Short mmCIF file of C-alpha atoms and ligand atoms in Angstrom, two decimals:
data_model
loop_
_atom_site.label_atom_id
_atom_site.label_comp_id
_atom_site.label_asym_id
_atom_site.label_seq_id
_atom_site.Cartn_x
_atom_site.Cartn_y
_atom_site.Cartn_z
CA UNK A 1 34.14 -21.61 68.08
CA UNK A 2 30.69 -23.11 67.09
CA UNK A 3 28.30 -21.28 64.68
CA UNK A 4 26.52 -20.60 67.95
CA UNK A 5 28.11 -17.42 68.26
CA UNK A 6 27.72 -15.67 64.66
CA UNK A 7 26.09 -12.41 64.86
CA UNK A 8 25.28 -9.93 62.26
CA UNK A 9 25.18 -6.19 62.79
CA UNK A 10 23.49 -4.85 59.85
CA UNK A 11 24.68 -6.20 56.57
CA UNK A 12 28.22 -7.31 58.68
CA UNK A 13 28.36 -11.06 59.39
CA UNK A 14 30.53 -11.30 62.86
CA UNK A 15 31.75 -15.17 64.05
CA UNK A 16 31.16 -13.77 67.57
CA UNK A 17 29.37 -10.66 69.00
CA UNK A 18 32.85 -10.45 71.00
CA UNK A 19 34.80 -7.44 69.26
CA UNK A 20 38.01 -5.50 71.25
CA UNK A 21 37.77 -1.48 71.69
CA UNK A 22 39.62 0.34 69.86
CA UNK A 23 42.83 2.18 71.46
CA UNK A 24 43.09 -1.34 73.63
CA UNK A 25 44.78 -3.62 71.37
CA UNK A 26 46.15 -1.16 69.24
CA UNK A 27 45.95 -2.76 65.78
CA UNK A 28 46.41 -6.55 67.43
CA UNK A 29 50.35 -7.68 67.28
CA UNK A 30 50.73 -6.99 70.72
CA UNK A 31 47.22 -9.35 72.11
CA UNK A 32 48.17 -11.70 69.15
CA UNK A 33 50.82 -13.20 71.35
CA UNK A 34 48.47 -13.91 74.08
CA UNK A 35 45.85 -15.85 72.00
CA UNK A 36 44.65 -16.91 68.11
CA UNK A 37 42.53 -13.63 67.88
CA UNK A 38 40.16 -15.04 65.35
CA UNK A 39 38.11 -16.16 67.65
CA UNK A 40 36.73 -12.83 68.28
CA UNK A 41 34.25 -11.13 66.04
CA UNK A 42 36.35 -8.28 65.25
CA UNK A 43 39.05 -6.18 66.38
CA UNK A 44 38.57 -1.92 66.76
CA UNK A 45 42.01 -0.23 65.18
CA UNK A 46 43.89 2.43 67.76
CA UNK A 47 41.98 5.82 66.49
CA UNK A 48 43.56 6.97 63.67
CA UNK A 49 43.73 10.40 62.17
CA UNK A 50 45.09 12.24 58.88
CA UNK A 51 48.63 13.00 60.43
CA UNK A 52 50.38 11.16 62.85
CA UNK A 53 49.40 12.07 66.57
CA UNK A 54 52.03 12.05 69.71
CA UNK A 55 49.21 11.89 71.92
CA UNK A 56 48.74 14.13 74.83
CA UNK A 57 52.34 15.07 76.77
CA UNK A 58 52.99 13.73 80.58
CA UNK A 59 50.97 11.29 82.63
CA UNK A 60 47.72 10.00 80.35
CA UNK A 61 46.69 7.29 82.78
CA UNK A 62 45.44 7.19 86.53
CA UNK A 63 43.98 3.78 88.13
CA UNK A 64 40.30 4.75 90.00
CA UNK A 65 38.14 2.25 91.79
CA UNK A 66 36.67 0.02 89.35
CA UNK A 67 38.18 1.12 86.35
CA UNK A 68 40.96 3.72 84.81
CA UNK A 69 41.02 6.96 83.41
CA UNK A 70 43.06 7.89 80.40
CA UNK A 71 43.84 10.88 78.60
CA UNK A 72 46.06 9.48 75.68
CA UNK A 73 44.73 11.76 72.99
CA UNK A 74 44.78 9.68 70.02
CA UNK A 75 48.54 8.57 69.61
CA UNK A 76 48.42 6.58 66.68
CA UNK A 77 51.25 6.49 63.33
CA UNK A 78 48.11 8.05 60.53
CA UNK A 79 45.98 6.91 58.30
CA UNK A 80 49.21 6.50 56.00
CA UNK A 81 51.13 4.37 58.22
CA UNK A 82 48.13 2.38 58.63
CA UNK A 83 47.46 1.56 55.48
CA UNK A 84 51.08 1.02 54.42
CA UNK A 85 52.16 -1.30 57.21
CA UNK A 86 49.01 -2.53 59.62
CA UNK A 87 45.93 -2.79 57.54
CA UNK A 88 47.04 -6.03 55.74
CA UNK A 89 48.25 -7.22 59.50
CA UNK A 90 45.00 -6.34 60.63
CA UNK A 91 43.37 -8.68 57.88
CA UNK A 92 45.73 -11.52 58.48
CA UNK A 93 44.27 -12.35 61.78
CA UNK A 94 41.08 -13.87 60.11
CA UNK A 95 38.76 -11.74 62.07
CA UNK A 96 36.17 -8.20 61.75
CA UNK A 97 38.69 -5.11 60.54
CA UNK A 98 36.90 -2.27 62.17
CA UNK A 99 38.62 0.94 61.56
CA UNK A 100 38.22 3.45 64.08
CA UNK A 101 38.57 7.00 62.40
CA UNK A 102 38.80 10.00 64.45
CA UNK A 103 39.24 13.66 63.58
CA UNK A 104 39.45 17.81 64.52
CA UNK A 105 36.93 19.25 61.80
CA UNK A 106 34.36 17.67 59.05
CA UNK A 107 37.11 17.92 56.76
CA UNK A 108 39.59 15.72 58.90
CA UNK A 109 36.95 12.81 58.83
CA UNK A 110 35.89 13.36 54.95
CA UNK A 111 39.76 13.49 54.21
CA UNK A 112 40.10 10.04 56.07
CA UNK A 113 37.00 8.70 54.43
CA UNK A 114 38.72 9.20 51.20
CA UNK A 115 41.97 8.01 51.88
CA UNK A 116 40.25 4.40 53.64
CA UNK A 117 37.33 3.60 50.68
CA UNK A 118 40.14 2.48 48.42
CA UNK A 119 40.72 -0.05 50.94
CA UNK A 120 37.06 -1.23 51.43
CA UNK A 121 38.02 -4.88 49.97
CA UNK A 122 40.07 -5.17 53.44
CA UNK A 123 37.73 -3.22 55.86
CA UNK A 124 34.90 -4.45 57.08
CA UNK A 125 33.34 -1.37 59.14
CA UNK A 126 34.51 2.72 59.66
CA UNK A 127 33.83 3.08 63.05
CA UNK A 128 33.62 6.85 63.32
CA UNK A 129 34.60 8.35 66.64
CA UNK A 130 33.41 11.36 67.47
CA UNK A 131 33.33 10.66 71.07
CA UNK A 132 37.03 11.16 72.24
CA UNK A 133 36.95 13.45 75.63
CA UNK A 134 40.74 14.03 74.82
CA UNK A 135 40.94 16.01 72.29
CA UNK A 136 40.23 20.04 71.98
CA UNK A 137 38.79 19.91 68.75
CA UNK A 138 36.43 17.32 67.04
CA UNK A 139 34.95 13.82 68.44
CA UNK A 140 33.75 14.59 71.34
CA UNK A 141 32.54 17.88 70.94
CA UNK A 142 31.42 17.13 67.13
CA UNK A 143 29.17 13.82 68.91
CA UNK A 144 27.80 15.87 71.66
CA UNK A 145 25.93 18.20 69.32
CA UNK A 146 23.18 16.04 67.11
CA UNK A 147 23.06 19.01 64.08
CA UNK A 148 26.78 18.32 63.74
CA UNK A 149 26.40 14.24 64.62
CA UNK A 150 23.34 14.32 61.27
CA UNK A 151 25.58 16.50 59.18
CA UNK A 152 28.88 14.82 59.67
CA UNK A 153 27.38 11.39 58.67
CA UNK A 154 25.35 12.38 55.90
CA UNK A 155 28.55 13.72 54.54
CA UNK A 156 30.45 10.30 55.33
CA UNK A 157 27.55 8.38 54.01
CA UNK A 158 27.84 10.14 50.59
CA UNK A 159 31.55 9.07 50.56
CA UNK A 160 31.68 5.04 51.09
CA UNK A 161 29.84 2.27 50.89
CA UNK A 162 31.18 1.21 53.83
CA UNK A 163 29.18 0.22 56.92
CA UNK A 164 29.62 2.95 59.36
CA UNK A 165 29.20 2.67 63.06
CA UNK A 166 29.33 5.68 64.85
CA UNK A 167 30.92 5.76 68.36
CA UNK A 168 28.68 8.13 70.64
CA UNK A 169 29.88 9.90 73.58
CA UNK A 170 28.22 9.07 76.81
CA UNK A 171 28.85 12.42 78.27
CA UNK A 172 25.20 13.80 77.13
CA UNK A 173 22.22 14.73 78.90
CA UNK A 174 20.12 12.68 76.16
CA UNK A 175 21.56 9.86 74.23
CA UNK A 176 19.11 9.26 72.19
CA UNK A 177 19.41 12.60 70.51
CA UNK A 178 22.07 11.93 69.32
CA UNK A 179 21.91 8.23 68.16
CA UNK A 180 18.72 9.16 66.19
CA UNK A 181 20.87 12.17 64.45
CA UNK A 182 22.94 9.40 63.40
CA UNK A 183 20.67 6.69 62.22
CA UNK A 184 18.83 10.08 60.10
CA UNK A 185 22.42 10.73 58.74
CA UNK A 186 22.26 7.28 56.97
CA UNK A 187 24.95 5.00 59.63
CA UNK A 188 24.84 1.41 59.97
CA UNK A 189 25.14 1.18 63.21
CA UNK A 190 25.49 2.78 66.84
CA UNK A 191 28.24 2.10 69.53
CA UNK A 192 27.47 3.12 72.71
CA UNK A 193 29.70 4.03 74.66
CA UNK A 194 33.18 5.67 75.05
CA UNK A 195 33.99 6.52 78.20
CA UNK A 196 32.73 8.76 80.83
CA UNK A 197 34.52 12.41 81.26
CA UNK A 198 36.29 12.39 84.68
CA UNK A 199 39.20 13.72 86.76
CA UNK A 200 41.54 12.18 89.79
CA UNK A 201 43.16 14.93 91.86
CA UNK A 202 46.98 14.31 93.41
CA UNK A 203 46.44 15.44 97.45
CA UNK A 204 49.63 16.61 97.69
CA UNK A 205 50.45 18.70 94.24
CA UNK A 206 46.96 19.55 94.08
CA UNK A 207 47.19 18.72 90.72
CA UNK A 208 45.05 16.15 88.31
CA UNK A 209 46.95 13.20 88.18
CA UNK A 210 46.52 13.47 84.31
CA UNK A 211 48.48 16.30 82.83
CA UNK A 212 45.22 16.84 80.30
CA UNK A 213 42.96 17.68 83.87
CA UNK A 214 40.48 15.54 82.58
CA UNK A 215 40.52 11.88 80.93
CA UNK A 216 38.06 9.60 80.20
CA UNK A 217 36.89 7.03 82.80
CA UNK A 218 36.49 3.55 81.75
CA UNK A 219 36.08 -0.06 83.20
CA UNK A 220 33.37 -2.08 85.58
CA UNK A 221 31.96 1.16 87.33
CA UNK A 222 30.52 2.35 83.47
CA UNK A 223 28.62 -0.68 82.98
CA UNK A 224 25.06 0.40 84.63
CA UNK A 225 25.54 4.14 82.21
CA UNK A 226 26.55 2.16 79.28
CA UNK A 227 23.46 -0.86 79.90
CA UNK A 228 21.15 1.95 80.53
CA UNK A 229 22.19 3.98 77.25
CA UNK A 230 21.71 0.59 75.13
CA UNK A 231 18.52 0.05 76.46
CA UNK A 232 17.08 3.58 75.93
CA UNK A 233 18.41 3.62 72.19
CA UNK A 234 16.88 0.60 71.10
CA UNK A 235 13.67 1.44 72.18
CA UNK A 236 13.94 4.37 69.40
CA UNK A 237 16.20 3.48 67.09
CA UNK A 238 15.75 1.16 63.83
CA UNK A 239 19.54 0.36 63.57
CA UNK A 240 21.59 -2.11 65.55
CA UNK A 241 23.47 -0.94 68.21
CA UNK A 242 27.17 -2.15 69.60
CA UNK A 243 27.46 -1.94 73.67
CA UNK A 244 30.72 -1.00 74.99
CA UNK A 245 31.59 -0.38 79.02
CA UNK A 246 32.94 -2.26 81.33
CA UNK A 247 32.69 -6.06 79.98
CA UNK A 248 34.64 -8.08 81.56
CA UNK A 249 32.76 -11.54 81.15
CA UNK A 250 30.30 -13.69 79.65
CA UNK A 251 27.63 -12.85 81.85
CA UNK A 252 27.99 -9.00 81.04
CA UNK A 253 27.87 -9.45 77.39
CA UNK A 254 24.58 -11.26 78.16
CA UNK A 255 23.60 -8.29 79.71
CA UNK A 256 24.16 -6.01 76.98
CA UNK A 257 22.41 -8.38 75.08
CA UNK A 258 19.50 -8.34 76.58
CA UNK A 259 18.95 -4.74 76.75
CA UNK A 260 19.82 -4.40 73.16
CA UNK A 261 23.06 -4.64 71.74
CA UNK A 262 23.98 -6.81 68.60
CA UNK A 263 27.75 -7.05 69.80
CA UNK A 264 29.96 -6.13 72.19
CA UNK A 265 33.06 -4.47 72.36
CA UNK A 266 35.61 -4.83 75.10
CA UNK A 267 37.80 -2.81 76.21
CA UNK A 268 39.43 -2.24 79.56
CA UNK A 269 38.99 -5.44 80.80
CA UNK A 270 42.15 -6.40 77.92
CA UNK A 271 44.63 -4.28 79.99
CA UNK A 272 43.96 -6.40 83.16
CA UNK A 273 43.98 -9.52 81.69
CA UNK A 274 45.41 -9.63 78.14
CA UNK A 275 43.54 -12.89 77.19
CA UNK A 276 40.40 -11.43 78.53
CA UNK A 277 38.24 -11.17 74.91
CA UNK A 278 39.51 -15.14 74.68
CA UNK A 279 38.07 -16.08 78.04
CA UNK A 280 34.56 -13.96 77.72
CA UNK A 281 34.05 -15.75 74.00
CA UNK A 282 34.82 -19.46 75.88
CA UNK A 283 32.15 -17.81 78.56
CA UNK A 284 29.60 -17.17 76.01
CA UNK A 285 29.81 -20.87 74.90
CA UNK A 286 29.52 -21.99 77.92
CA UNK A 287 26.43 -19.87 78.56
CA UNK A 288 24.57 -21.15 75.31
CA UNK A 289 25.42 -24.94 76.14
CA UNK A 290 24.27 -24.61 79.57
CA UNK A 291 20.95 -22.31 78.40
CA UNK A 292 20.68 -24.54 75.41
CA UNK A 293 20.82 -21.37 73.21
CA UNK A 294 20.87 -21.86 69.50
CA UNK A 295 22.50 -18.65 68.78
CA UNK A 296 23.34 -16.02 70.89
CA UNK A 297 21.50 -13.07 69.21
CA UNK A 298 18.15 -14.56 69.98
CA UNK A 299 18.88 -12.50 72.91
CA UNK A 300 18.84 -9.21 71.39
CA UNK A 301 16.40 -6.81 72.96
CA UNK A 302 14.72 -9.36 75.02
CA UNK A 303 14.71 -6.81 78.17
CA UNK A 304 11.46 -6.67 79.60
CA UNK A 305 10.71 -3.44 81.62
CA UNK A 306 8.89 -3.00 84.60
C1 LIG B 422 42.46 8.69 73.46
O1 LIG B 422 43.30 8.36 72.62
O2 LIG B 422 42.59 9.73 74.13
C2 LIG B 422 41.26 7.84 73.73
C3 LIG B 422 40.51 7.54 72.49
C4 LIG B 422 39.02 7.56 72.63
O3 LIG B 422 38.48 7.77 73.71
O4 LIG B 422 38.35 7.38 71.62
#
């Protein structure tokens, strides 16, 4: 890939603003088999917490039109596991290590603060989520609320050096409020957005198809929210922001682009077509070629309102 991709969010140099979303290529061995994943700018770990999570019990997916819902609550092995036997995996694939650390209380994501900073010589960025819808306690109910969004980061700020993106939650009235509580709390960086809060209904149980009621929707339909949540924080915040919903080309991550995002990160789009981060980087070279575009984040912020 040609230089004409390198972007830098914050202080964190990236060879391409194309990163993949965490919880859809888990921590990489599975997407490594589909292509050399160093082409990307980074790859999002599967949410990770203190203990090791089962995730939520029965269905935990349900196709919609235009995109999926999922209800997986966090499955992942721990921050132990992780450390022990995928961080150095993570490392070995020559791209952005972005660790994506949830939690159920402040002292959950202090605790996995601690336990990561050791590690900082093979991390590049904590993205902190605290915008899972699946969970009861924590993420998305700690990043709805900005006095909690401030206090939690000023608390993770005092405990790494780290850069730390935090992962909002679209499912506010005003997302600004709580990407400014952020940027005052002392993060890096903003990633907007996890997915949407949304339920499918079974006609003939009556049911939700997903056992947890509710899941989170993701995929093509999100893209105007997540374009229109980009745009609105940049025009208030001092900090660079990541844009996440619904990429699934070059053309889209153009978009994002445009209205404000440094990178990308894509997600659903990797479950349809495995090799999908691969052809949306090839995309983006094509684009600057064609446009004649030195590097790619001479596009950042360039929207021009009516
Ligand atoms: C999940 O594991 O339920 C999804 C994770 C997320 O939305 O951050």
């Amino acid at each position: 890939m040609s230089s004409r991709l390198n972007v830098k969010v914050g202080s964190v140099d990236l060879k391409s603003p194309v990163i993949l979303a965490s919880g859809t290529c888990n921590f990489g061995r599975e997407l490594s088999e589909y292509y050399d994943l160093s082409v990307l700018g980074g790859l999002s770990s599967k949410g990770l917490t203190i203990k090791p999570r089962a995730g939520n019990e029965g269905c935990r997916v349900a196709e919609c039109d235009s995109g999926m819902l999922n209800s997986v609550g966090l499955q992942n092995p721990g921050v132990d596991y992780f450390i022990e036997h995928e961080l150095d995996y993570m490392r070995s694939l020559n791209t952005g290590v972005i660790v994506n650390v949830a939690g159920h209380s402040f002292d959950d994501y202090c605790g996995m603060v601690r336990k990561l900073d050791p590690f900082k010589e093979k991390i590049d960025v904590l993205e902190i989520n605290l915008s899972c819808p699946n969970v009861k306690e924590g993420c998305m109910s700690i990043g709805s609320s900005p006095e909690q969004v401030k206090k939690i980061v000023s608390a993770l700020r005092d405990l790494t050096t780290l850069p730390l993106w935090i992962k909002l939650t679209p499912n506010v009235s005003d997302i600004t409020a709580p990407a400014l509580a952020a940027q005052e709390g002392g993060a890096d960086a903003i990633v907007l957005i996890n997915t949407l809060l949304g339920m499918r209904i079974n006609i003939k149980t009556r049911r939700p198809v997903v056992q947890n009621n509710t899941g989170g929707y993701s995929g093509p339909a999100v893209k105007p929210v997540a374009i229109r949540m980009v745009s609105e924080c940049s025009r208030v915040l001092d900090i660079p922001i990541v844009g996440c919903g619904g990429i699934e080309t070059a053309e889209d991550v153009v978009e994002f682009m445009i209205a404000g995002a440094s990178a990308v990160e894509v997600g659903t789009a990797s479950l349809i077509h495995p090799d999908a981060g691969l052809r949306i980087t090839e995309g983006l070279e094509r684009y600057c070629e064609d446009n004649k575009i030195e590097n790619i984040s001479s596009l950042t912020g360039t929207l021009e309102l009516w």
